PDB file of N, CA and C in Angstrom:
ATOM      1  N   MET A   1      -6.399 -13.013 -24.876  1.00 55.00           N
ATOM      2  CA  MET A   1      -7.637 -12.387 -24.467  1.00 55.00           C
ATOM      3  C   MET A   1      -8.838 -13.087 -25.099  1.00 55.00           C
ATOM      4  N   SER A   2      -8.692 -13.531 -26.339  1.00 67.00           N
ATOM      5  CA  SER A   2      -9.816 -14.214 -26.997  1.00 67.00           C
ATOM      6  C   SER A   2     -10.144 -15.529 -26.292  1.00 67.00           C
ATOM      7  N   GLN A   3      -9.125 -16.208 -25.770  1.00 71.00           N
ATOM      8  CA  GLN A   3      -9.380 -17.435 -25.021  1.00 71.00           C
ATOM      9  C   GLN A   3     -10.142 -17.128 -23.736  1.00 71.00           C
ATOM     10  N   ASN A   4      -9.790 -16.009 -23.100  1.00 70.00           N
ATOM     11  CA  ASN A   4     -10.502 -15.616 -21.884  1.00 70.00           C
ATOM     12  C   ASN A   4     -11.965 -15.317 -22.180  1.00 70.00           C
ATOM     13  N   LEU A   5     -12.225 -14.579 -23.254  1.00 69.00           N
ATOM     14  CA  LEU A   5     -13.605 -14.261 -23.613  1.00 69.00           C
ATOM     15  C   LEU A   5     -14.386 -15.516 -23.992  1.00 69.00           C
ATOM     16  N   HIS A   6     -13.739 -16.447 -24.678  1.00 72.00           N
ATOM     17  CA  HIS A   6     -14.389 -17.714 -25.024  1.00 72.00           C
ATOM     18  C   HIS A   6     -14.741 -18.488 -23.752  1.00 72.00           C
ATOM     19  N   TYR A   7     -13.816 -18.529 -22.804  1.00 73.00           N
ATOM     20  CA  TYR A   7     -14.049 -19.209 -21.530  1.00 73.00           C
ATOM     21  C   TYR A   7     -15.201 -18.551 -20.774  1.00 73.00           C
ATOM     22  N   VAL A   8     -15.221 -17.222 -20.774  1.00 69.00           N
ATOM     23  CA  VAL A   8     -16.273 -16.490 -20.064  1.00 69.00           C
ATOM     24  C   VAL A   8     -17.638 -16.753 -20.688  1.00 69.00           C
ATOM     25  N   SER A   9     -17.731 -16.695 -22.002  1.00 72.00           N
ATOM     26  CA  SER A   9     -19.025 -16.932 -22.653  1.00 72.00           C
ATOM     27  C   SER A   9     -19.505 -18.364 -22.427  1.00 72.00           C
ATOM     28  N   LYS A  10     -18.598 -19.313 -22.405  1.00 73.00           N
ATOM     29  CA  LYS A  10     -18.943 -20.711 -22.146  1.00 73.00           C
ATOM     30  C   LYS A  10     -19.420 -20.886 -20.704  1.00 73.00           C
ATOM     31  N   GLU A  11     -18.752 -20.192 -19.778  1.00 69.00           N
ATOM     32  CA  GLU A  11     -19.078 -20.284 -18.355  1.00 69.00           C
ATOM     33  C   GLU A  11     -20.466 -19.703 -18.061  1.00 69.00           C
ATOM     34  N   CYS A  12     -20.850 -18.672 -18.783  1.00 64.00           N
ATOM     35  CA  CYS A  12     -22.056 -17.911 -18.441  1.00 64.00           C
ATOM     36  C   CYS A  12     -23.228 -18.165 -19.384  1.00 64.00           C
ATOM     37  N   SER A  13     -23.237 -19.229 -20.117  1.00 69.00           N
ATOM     38  CA  SER A  13     -24.273 -19.427 -21.135  1.00 69.00           C
ATOM     39  C   SER A  13     -25.626 -19.837 -20.564  1.00 69.00           C
ATOM     40  N   GLY A  14     -25.690 -20.476 -19.413  1.00 68.00           N
ATOM     41  CA  GLY A  14     -26.954 -21.039 -18.952  1.00 68.00           C
ATOM     42  C   GLY A  14     -27.642 -20.297 -17.828  1.00 68.00           C
ATOM     43  N   PHE A  15     -27.370 -19.023 -17.603  1.00 65.00           N
ATOM     44  CA  PHE A  15     -27.954 -18.297 -16.480  1.00 65.00           C
ATOM     45  C   PHE A  15     -28.868 -17.179 -16.957  1.00 65.00           C
ATOM     46  N   GLY A  16     -29.658 -16.637 -16.006  1.00 71.00           N
ATOM     47  CA  GLY A  16     -30.447 -15.440 -16.285  1.00 71.00           C
ATOM     48  C   GLY A  16     -29.518 -14.240 -16.436  1.00 71.00           C
ATOM     49  N   TRP A  17     -30.057 -13.099 -16.878  1.00 64.00           N
ATOM     50  CA  TRP A  17     -29.162 -11.983 -17.227  1.00 64.00           C
ATOM     51  C   TRP A  17     -28.433 -11.408 -16.025  1.00 64.00           C
ATOM     52  N   LYS A  18     -29.089 -11.320 -14.823  1.00 70.00           N
ATOM     53  CA  LYS A  18     -28.392 -10.768 -13.649  1.00 70.00           C
ATOM     54  C   LYS A  18     -27.263 -11.695 -13.205  1.00 70.00           C
ATOM     55  N   LYS A  19     -27.599 -12.951 -13.090  1.00 73.00           N
ATOM     56  CA  LYS A  19     -26.590 -13.920 -12.678  1.00 73.00           C
ATOM     57  C   LYS A  19     -25.524 -14.061 -13.757  1.00 73.00           C
ATOM     58  N   ASN A  20     -25.938 -13.921 -15.003  1.00 69.00           N
ATOM     59  CA  ASN A  20     -25.015 -13.999 -16.126  1.00 69.00           C
ATOM     60  C   ASN A  20     -23.974 -12.880 -16.045  1.00 69.00           C
ATOM     61  N   VAL A  21     -24.422 -11.663 -15.734  1.00 71.00           N
ATOM     62  CA  VAL A  21     -23.488 -10.535 -15.632  1.00 71.00           C
ATOM     63  C   VAL A  21     -22.521 -10.742 -14.472  1.00 71.00           C
ATOM     64  N   LYS A  22     -23.047 -11.185 -13.318  1.00 75.00           N
ATOM     65  CA  LYS A  22     -22.179 -11.418 -12.157  1.00 75.00           C
ATOM     66  C   LYS A  22     -21.136 -12.492 -12.453  1.00 75.00           C
ATOM     67  N   ASN A  23     -21.585 -13.620 -12.987  1.00 72.00           N
ATOM     68  CA  ASN A  23     -20.661 -14.714 -13.278  1.00 72.00           C
ATOM     69  C   ASN A  23     -19.681 -14.347 -14.384  1.00 72.00           C
ATOM     70  N   CYS A  24     -20.153 -13.584 -15.354  1.00 68.00           N
ATOM     71  CA  CYS A  24     -19.280 -13.141 -16.436  1.00 68.00           C
ATOM     72  C   CYS A  24     -18.167 -12.251 -15.881  1.00 68.00           C
ATOM     73  N   THR A  25     -18.539 -11.335 -14.984  1.00 73.00           N
ATOM     74  CA  THR A  25     -17.544 -10.454 -14.366  1.00 73.00           C
ATOM     75  C   THR A  25     -16.543 -11.255 -13.545  1.00 73.00           C
ATOM     76  N   LYS A  26     -17.051 -12.182 -12.733  1.00 75.00           N
ATOM     77  CA  LYS A  26     -16.159 -13.016 -11.919  1.00 75.00           C
ATOM     78  C   LYS A  26     -15.200 -13.818 -12.793  1.00 75.00           C
ATOM     79  N   ALA A  27     -15.743 -14.437 -13.819  1.00 73.00           N
ATOM     80  CA  ALA A  27     -14.914 -15.274 -14.685  1.00 73.00           C
ATOM     81  C   ALA A  27     -13.865 -14.446 -15.413  1.00 73.00           C
ATOM     82  N   LEU A  28     -14.239 -13.250 -15.868  1.00 70.00           N
ATOM     83  CA  LEU A  28     -13.286 -12.405 -16.580  1.00 70.00           C
ATOM     84  C   LEU A  28     -12.179 -11.921 -15.651  1.00 70.00           C
ATOM     85  N   LEU A  29     -12.545 -11.506 -14.431  1.00 69.00           N
ATOM     86  CA  LEU A  29     -11.529 -11.032 -13.489  1.00 69.00           C
ATOM     87  C   LEU A  29     -10.604 -12.156 -13.037  1.00 69.00           C
ATOM     88  N   ASN A  30     -11.159 -13.350 -12.859  1.00 68.00           N
ATOM     89  CA  ASN A  30     -10.333 -14.468 -12.415  1.00 68.00           C
ATOM     90  C   ASN A  30      -9.503 -15.067 -13.538  1.00 68.00           C
ATOM     91  N   ALA A  31      -9.867 -14.827 -14.790  1.00 64.00           N
ATOM     92  CA  ALA A  31      -9.135 -15.391 -15.916  1.00 64.00           C
ATOM     93  C   ALA A  31      -7.907 -14.564 -16.280  1.00 64.00           C
ATOM     94  N   ARG A  32      -7.792 -13.370 -15.753  1.00 56.00           N
ATOM     95  CA  ARG A  32      -6.636 -12.529 -16.071  1.00 56.00           C
ATOM     96  C   ARG A  32      -5.399 -13.034 -15.350  1.00 56.00           C
ATOM     97  N   GLU A  33      -4.250 -12.547 -15.791  1.00 60.00           N
ATOM     98  CA  GLU A  33      -3.007 -12.966 -15.152  1.00 60.00           C
ATOM     99  C   GLU A  33      -2.900 -12.415 -13.738  1.00 60.00           C
ATOM    100  N   ILE A  34      -3.336 -11.173 -13.529  1.00 61.00           N
ATOM    101  CA  ILE A  34      -3.382 -10.614 -12.181  1.00 61.00           C
ATOM    102  C   ILE A  34      -4.805 -10.145 -11.919  1.00 61.00           C
ATOM    103  N   SER A  35      -5.186 -10.101 -10.646  1.00 62.00           N
ATOM    104  CA  SER A  35      -6.549  -9.694 -10.318  1.00 62.00           C
ATOM    105  C   SER A  35      -6.690  -8.179 -10.430  1.00 62.00           C
ATOM    106  N   ALA A  36      -7.920  -7.720 -10.396  1.00 63.00           N
ATOM    107  CA  ALA A  36      -8.182  -6.280 -10.495  1.00 63.00           C
ATOM    108  C   ALA A  36      -7.588  -5.541  -9.305  1.00 63.00           C
ATOM    109  N   GLN A  37      -7.639  -6.150  -8.113  1.00 65.00           N
ATOM    110  CA  GLN A  37      -7.081  -5.501  -6.921  1.00 65.00           C
ATOM    111  C   GLN A  37      -5.565  -5.357  -7.047  1.00 65.00           C
ATOM    112  N   GLU A  38      -4.891  -6.395  -7.537  1.00 64.00           N
ATOM    113  CA  GLU A  38      -3.440  -6.305  -7.732  1.00 64.00           C
ATOM    114  C   GLU A  38      -3.082  -5.247  -8.763  1.00 64.00           C
ATOM    115  N   ALA A  39      -3.874  -5.145  -9.815  1.00 62.00           N
ATOM    116  CA  ALA A  39      -3.615  -4.133 -10.836  1.00 62.00           C
ATOM    117  C   ALA A  39      -3.796  -2.737 -10.269  1.00 62.00           C
ATOM    118  N   LYS A  40      -4.820  -2.550  -9.453  1.00 63.00           N
ATOM    119  CA  LYS A  40      -5.069  -1.241  -8.836  1.00 63.00           C
ATOM    120  C   LYS A  40      -3.923  -0.877  -7.899  1.00 63.00           C
ATOM    121  N   GLU A  41      -3.466  -1.829  -7.070  1.00 64.00           N
ATOM    122  CA  GLU A  41      -2.356  -1.564  -6.161  1.00 64.00           C
ATOM    123  C   GLU A  41      -1.086  -1.251  -6.937  1.00 64.00           C
ATOM    124  N   GLU A  42      -0.849  -1.982  -8.007  1.00 61.00           N
ATOM    125  CA  GLU A  42       0.344  -1.742  -8.821  1.00 61.00           C
ATOM    126  C   GLU A  42       0.303  -0.345  -9.422  1.00 61.00           C
ATOM    127  N   GLU A  43      -0.879   0.055  -9.895  1.00 59.00           N
ATOM    128  CA  GLU A  43      -1.026   1.390 -10.487  1.00 59.00           C
ATOM    129  C   GLU A  43      -0.831   2.469  -9.429  1.00 59.00           C
ATOM    130  N   LEU A  44      -1.393   2.254  -8.241  1.00 59.00           N
ATOM    131  CA  LEU A  44      -1.306   3.249  -7.174  1.00 59.00           C
ATOM    132  C   LEU A  44       0.116   3.383  -6.653  1.00 59.00           C
ATOM    133  N   PHE A  45       0.758   2.256  -6.347  1.00 61.00           N
ATOM    134  CA  PHE A  45       2.062   2.304  -5.700  1.00 61.00           C
ATOM    135  C   PHE A  45       3.194   2.682  -6.647  1.00 61.00           C
ATOM    136  N   SER A  46       2.975   2.593  -7.950  1.00 59.00           N
ATOM    137  CA  SER A  46       4.031   2.963  -8.881  1.00 59.00           C
ATOM    138  C   SER A  46       3.882   4.396  -9.379  1.00 59.00           C
ATOM    139  N   SER A  47       2.861   5.108  -8.923  1.00 59.00           N
ATOM    140  CA  SER A  47       2.647   6.472  -9.408  1.00 59.00           C
ATOM    141  C   SER A  47       3.648   7.432  -8.769  1.00 59.00           C
ATOM    142  N   PRO A  48       4.055   8.482  -9.484  1.00 58.00           N
ATOM    143  CA  PRO A  48       4.993   9.461  -8.921  1.00 58.00           C
ATOM    144  C   PRO A  48       4.416  10.198  -7.719  1.00 58.00           C
ATOM    145  N   ALA A  49       3.094  10.391  -7.680  1.00 57.00           N
ATOM    146  CA  ALA A  49       2.487  11.078  -6.539  1.00 57.00           C
ATOM    147  C   ALA A  49       2.667  10.262  -5.268  1.00 57.00           C
ATOM    148  N   TYR A  50       2.531   8.944  -5.361  1.00 57.00           N
ATOM    149  CA  TYR A  50       2.723   8.091  -4.191  1.00 57.00           C
ATOM    150  C   TYR A  50       4.166   8.162  -3.719  1.00 57.00           C
ATOM    151  N   GLU A  51       5.102   8.106  -4.660  1.00 56.00           N
ATOM    152  CA  GLU A  51       6.515   8.154  -4.293  1.00 56.00           C
ATOM    153  C   GLU A  51       6.897   9.502  -3.703  1.00 56.00           C
ATOM    154  N   GLN A  52       6.193  10.564  -4.096  1.00 56.00           N
ATOM    155  CA  GLN A  52       6.507  11.889  -3.583  1.00 56.00           C
ATOM    156  C   GLN A  52       6.043  12.037  -2.134  1.00 56.00           C
ATOM    157  N   TYR A  53       4.890  11.483  -1.784  1.00 58.00           N
ATOM    158  CA  TYR A  53       4.312  11.704  -0.466  1.00 58.00           C
ATOM    159  C   TYR A  53       4.538  10.560   0.515  1.00 58.00           C
ATOM    160  N   PHE A  54       5.071   9.462   0.069  1.00 58.00           N
ATOM    161  CA  PHE A  54       5.302   8.329   0.954  1.00 58.00           C
ATOM    162  C   PHE A  54       6.763   7.912   0.864  1.00 58.00           C
ATOM    163  N   GLN A  55       7.283   7.412   1.967  1.00 57.00           N
ATOM    164  CA  GLN A  55       8.625   6.849   1.934  1.00 57.00           C
ATOM    165  C   GLN A  55       8.648   5.611   2.817  1.00 57.00           C
ATOM    166  N   GLU A  56       9.630   4.799   2.579  1.00 55.00           N
ATOM    167  CA  GLU A  56       9.734   3.543   3.299  1.00 55.00           C
ATOM    168  C   GLU A  56      10.331   3.791   4.674  1.00 55.00           C
ATOM    169  N   ASP A  57       9.779   3.136   5.674  1.00 53.00           N
ATOM    170  CA  ASP A  57      10.273   3.247   7.041  1.00 53.00           C
ATOM    171  C   ASP A  57      11.405   2.244   7.197  1.00 53.00           C
ATOM    172  N   LYS A  58      12.627   2.735   7.371  1.00 54.00           N
ATOM    173  CA  LYS A  58      13.807   1.864   7.408  1.00 54.00           C
ATOM    174  C   LYS A  58      14.150   1.490   8.852  1.00 54.00           C
ATOM    175  N   THR A  59      13.262   0.816   9.535  1.00 55.00           N
ATOM    176  CA  THR A  59      13.542   0.378  10.894  1.00 55.00           C
ATOM    177  C   THR A  59      13.979  -1.079  10.871  1.00 55.00           C
ATOM    178  N   THR A  60      14.667  -1.492  11.904  1.00 55.00           N
ATOM    179  CA  THR A  60      15.133  -2.869  11.992  1.00 55.00           C
ATOM    180  C   THR A  60      13.945  -3.769  12.288  1.00 55.00           C
ATOM    181  N   ARG A  61      13.785  -4.792  11.471  1.00 55.00           N
ATOM    182  CA  ARG A  61      12.643  -5.693  11.615  1.00 55.00           C
ATOM    183  C   ARG A  61      13.096  -7.144  11.453  1.00 55.00           C
ATOM    184  N   ASP A  62      12.204  -8.006  11.838  1.00 57.00           N
ATOM    185  CA  ASP A  62      12.409  -9.424  11.603  1.00 57.00           C
ATOM    186  C   ASP A  62      12.430  -9.664  10.091  1.00 57.00           C
ATOM    187  N   ALA A  63      13.193 -10.631   9.646  1.00 56.00           N
ATOM    188  CA  ALA A  63      13.342 -10.884   8.208  1.00 56.00           C
ATOM    189  C   ALA A  63      12.019 -11.292   7.553  1.00 56.00           C
ATOM    190  N   ASN A  64      11.110 -11.892   8.311  1.00 58.00           N
ATOM    191  CA  ASN A  64       9.843 -12.342   7.742  1.00 58.00           C
ATOM    192  C   ASN A  64       8.836 -11.213   7.562  1.00 58.00           C
ATOM    193  N   ARG A  65       9.073 -10.086   8.210  1.00 56.00           N
ATOM    194  CA  ARG A  65       8.134  -8.972   8.118  1.00 56.00           C
ATOM    195  C   ARG A  65       8.601  -7.982   7.070  1.00 56.00           C
ATOM    196  N   GLY A  66       7.673  -7.366   6.410  1.00 53.00           N
ATOM    197  CA  GLY A  66       8.017  -6.368   5.397  1.00 53.00           C
ATOM    198  C   GLY A  66       8.224  -5.003   6.011  1.00 53.00           C
ATOM    199  N   SER A  67       8.623  -4.066   5.199  1.00 53.00           N
ATOM    200  CA  SER A  67       8.800  -2.704   5.682  1.00 53.00           C
ATOM    201  C   SER A  67       7.476  -1.958   5.589  1.00 53.00           C
ATOM    202  N   LEU A  68       7.351  -0.924   6.376  1.00 58.00           N
ATOM    203  CA  LEU A  68       6.138  -0.117   6.378  1.00 58.00           C
ATOM    204  C   LEU A  68       6.352   1.128   5.542  1.00 58.00           C
ATOM    205  N   GLU A  69       5.286   1.636   4.987  1.00 62.00           N
ATOM    206  CA  GLU A  69       5.379   2.876   4.234  1.00 62.00           C
ATOM    207  C   GLU A  69       4.470   3.903   4.883  1.00 62.00           C
ATOM    208  N   HIS A  70       5.013   5.076   5.135  1.00 64.00           N
ATOM    209  CA  HIS A  70       4.273   6.151   5.777  1.00 64.00           C
ATOM    210  C   HIS A  70       4.409   7.412   4.952  1.00 64.00           C
ATOM    211  N   ARG A  71       3.489   8.341   5.146  1.00 69.00           N
ATOM    212  CA  ARG A  71       3.598   9.621   4.473  1.00 69.00           C
ATOM    213  C   ARG A  71       4.810  10.358   5.020  1.00 69.00           C
ATOM    214  N   THR A  72       5.494  11.104   4.166  1.00 71.00           N
ATOM    215  CA  THR A  72       6.728  11.779   4.575  1.00 71.00           C
ATOM    216  C   THR A  72       6.469  12.830   5.633  1.00 71.00           C
ATOM    217  N   ASP A  73       5.333  13.529   5.580  1.00 76.00           N
ATOM    218  CA  ASP A  73       5.076  14.547   6.594  1.00 76.00           C
ATOM    219  C   ASP A  73       4.855  13.918   7.966  1.00 76.00           C
ATOM    220  N   ILE A  74       4.295  12.707   8.021  1.00 74.00           N
ATOM    221  CA  ILE A  74       4.122  12.016   9.296  1.00 74.00           C
ATOM    222  C   ILE A  74       5.479  11.613   9.860  1.00 74.00           C
ATOM    223  N   ILE A  75       6.370  11.128   9.004  1.00 73.00           N
ATOM    224  CA  ILE A  75       7.707  10.745   9.465  1.00 73.00           C
ATOM    225  C   ILE A  75       8.473  11.967   9.949  1.00 73.00           C
ATOM    226  N   GLU A  76       8.393  13.084   9.206  1.00 79.00           N
ATOM    227  CA  GLU A  76       9.083  14.313   9.620  1.00 79.00           C
ATOM    228  C   GLU A  76       8.557  14.787  10.974  1.00 79.00           C
ATOM    229  N   ALA A  77       7.233  14.758  11.167  1.00 81.00           N
ATOM    230  CA  ALA A  77       6.643  15.187  12.440  1.00 81.00           C
ATOM    231  C   ALA A  77       7.095  14.276  13.576  1.00 81.00           C
ATOM    232  N   ALA A  78       7.180  12.979  13.322  1.00 78.00           N
ATOM    233  CA  ALA A  78       7.625  12.044  14.358  1.00 78.00           C
ATOM    234  C   ALA A  78       9.082  12.291  14.727  1.00 78.00           C
ATOM    235  N   ILE A  79       9.916  12.589  13.738  1.00 77.00           N
ATOM    236  CA  ILE A  79      11.330  12.877  14.014  1.00 77.00           C
ATOM    237  C   ILE A  79      11.459  14.153  14.830  1.00 77.00           C
ATOM    238  N   GLN A  80      10.716  15.196  14.454  1.00 80.00           N
ATOM    239  CA  GLN A  80      10.776  16.454  15.204  1.00 80.00           C
ATOM    240  C   GLN A  80      10.264  16.269  16.624  1.00 80.00           C
ATOM    241  N   ASP A  81       9.193  15.502  16.800  1.00 80.00           N
ATOM    242  CA  ASP A  81       8.653  15.240  18.131  1.00 80.00           C
ATOM    243  C   ASP A  81       9.664  14.479  18.979  1.00 80.00           C
ATOM    244  N   PHE A  82      10.320  13.485  18.396  1.00 76.00           N
ATOM    245  CA  PHE A  82      11.327  12.720  19.123  1.00 76.00           C
ATOM    246  C   PHE A  82      12.489  13.610  19.551  1.00 76.00           C
ATOM    247  N   GLU A  83      12.964  14.465  18.635  1.00 74.00           N
ATOM    248  CA  GLU A  83      14.081  15.342  18.974  1.00 74.00           C
ATOM    249  C   GLU A  83      13.688  16.339  20.054  1.00 74.00           C
ATOM    250  N   LYS A  84      12.462  16.844  20.003  1.00 76.00           N
ATOM    251  CA  LYS A  84      12.002  17.795  21.016  1.00 76.00           C
ATOM    252  C   LYS A  84      11.937  17.124  22.385  1.00 76.00           C
ATOM    253  N   LYS A  85      11.427  15.889  22.433  1.00 71.00           N
ATOM    254  CA  LYS A  85      11.345  15.161  23.700  1.00 71.00           C
ATOM    255  C   LYS A  85      12.730  14.843  24.237  1.00 71.00           C
ATOM    256  N   ARG A  86      13.640  14.476  23.332  1.00 66.00           N
ATOM    257  CA  ARG A  86      14.993  14.144  23.763  1.00 66.00           C
ATOM    258  C   ARG A  86      15.686  15.366  24.348  1.00 66.00           C
ATOM    259  N   LEU A  87      15.515  16.531  23.731  1.00 64.00           N
ATOM    260  CA  LEU A  87      16.128  17.754  24.241  1.00 64.00           C
ATOM    261  C   LEU A  87      15.490  18.188  25.552  1.00 64.00           C
ATOM    262  N   SER A  88      14.179  18.069  25.679  1.00 66.00           N
ATOM    263  CA  SER A  88      13.527  18.491  26.922  1.00 66.00           C
ATOM    264  C   SER A  88      13.862  17.550  28.070  1.00 66.00           C
ATOM    265  N   ARG A  89      14.164  16.305  27.780  1.00 61.00           N
ATOM    266  CA  ARG A  89      14.528  15.351  28.823  1.00 61.00           C
ATOM    267  C   ARG A  89      15.851  15.743  29.480  1.00 61.00           C
ATOM    268  N   HIS A  90      16.761  16.296  28.693  1.00 58.00           N
ATOM    269  CA  HIS A  90      18.076  16.647  29.212  1.00 58.00           C
ATOM    270  C   HIS A  90      18.229  18.145  29.474  1.00 58.00           C
ATOM    271  N   ALA A  91      17.137  18.884  29.486  1.00 58.00           N
ATOM    272  CA  ALA A  91      17.229  20.339  29.640  1.00 58.00           C
ATOM    273  C   ALA A  91      17.774  20.738  31.010  1.00 58.00           C
ATOM    274  N   PHE A  92      17.412  20.015  32.059  1.00 58.00           N
ATOM    275  CA  PHE A  92      17.859  20.373  33.408  1.00 58.00           C
ATOM    276  C   PHE A  92      19.045  19.537  33.868  1.00 58.00           C
ATOM    277  N   ASN A  93      19.583  18.749  33.015  1.00 56.00           N
ATOM    278  CA  ASN A  93      20.732  17.916  33.351  1.00 56.00           C
ATOM    279  C   ASN A  93      22.006  18.725  33.125  1.00 56.00           C
ATOM    280  N   GLU A  94      22.874  18.778  34.108  1.00 58.00           N
ATOM    281  CA  GLU A  94      24.094  19.580  33.989  1.00 58.00           C
ATOM    282  C   GLU A  94      25.113  18.928  33.063  1.00 58.00           C
ATOM    283  N   ILE A  95      25.079  17.621  32.946  1.00 57.00           N
ATOM    284  CA  ILE A  95      26.057  16.939  32.104  1.00 57.00           C
ATOM    285  C   ILE A  95      25.750  17.185  30.632  1.00 57.00           C
ATOM    286  N   PHE A  96      24.479  17.115  30.274  1.00 52.00           N
ATOM    287  CA  PHE A  96      24.061  17.336  28.892  1.00 52.00           C
ATOM    288  C   PHE A  96      23.206  18.600  28.823  1.00 52.00           C
ATOM    289  N   PRO A  97      23.802  19.756  28.645  1.00 53.00           N
ATOM    290  CA  PRO A  97      22.985  20.970  28.565  1.00 53.00           C
ATOM    291  C   PRO A  97      22.133  20.968  27.295  1.00 53.00           C
ATOM    292  N   ALA A  98      20.999  21.629  27.385  1.00 52.00           N
ATOM    293  CA  ALA A  98      20.084  21.674  26.244  1.00 52.00           C
ATOM    294  C   ALA A  98      20.685  22.480  25.113  1.00 52.00           C
ATOM    295  N   VAL A  99      20.525  21.991  23.909  1.00 56.00           N
ATOM    296  CA  VAL A  99      21.016  22.687  22.725  1.00 56.00           C
ATOM    297  C   VAL A  99      19.853  23.479  22.151  1.00 56.00           C
ATOM    298  N   GLU A 100      20.035  24.746  21.987  1.00 54.00           N
ATOM    299  CA  GLU A 100      18.962  25.606  21.461  1.00 54.00           C
ATOM    300  C   GLU A 100      19.172  25.848  19.995  1.00 54.00           C
TER     301      GLU A 100
END
């Protein structure tokens, strides 16, 4: 950390105070091992509240694409909607009677 602060002070020595603050902030954020945005995402996605309300969508995908994460209540509603549509589609079919 002391090397980062030394680098930042060296980087920002020749500017006015407004530009000095901006450049100092940029230099400090870029000198860290991970950026502020990555740290925020890591903090958010590893929290128990996120894990409680979100779950991974386990659908078949191309290997190059990642999985999607949705709120659990949205997934539950989609499953119930799908089951309701599937049952109503076969309600008047004699081969597959509707299950109540």
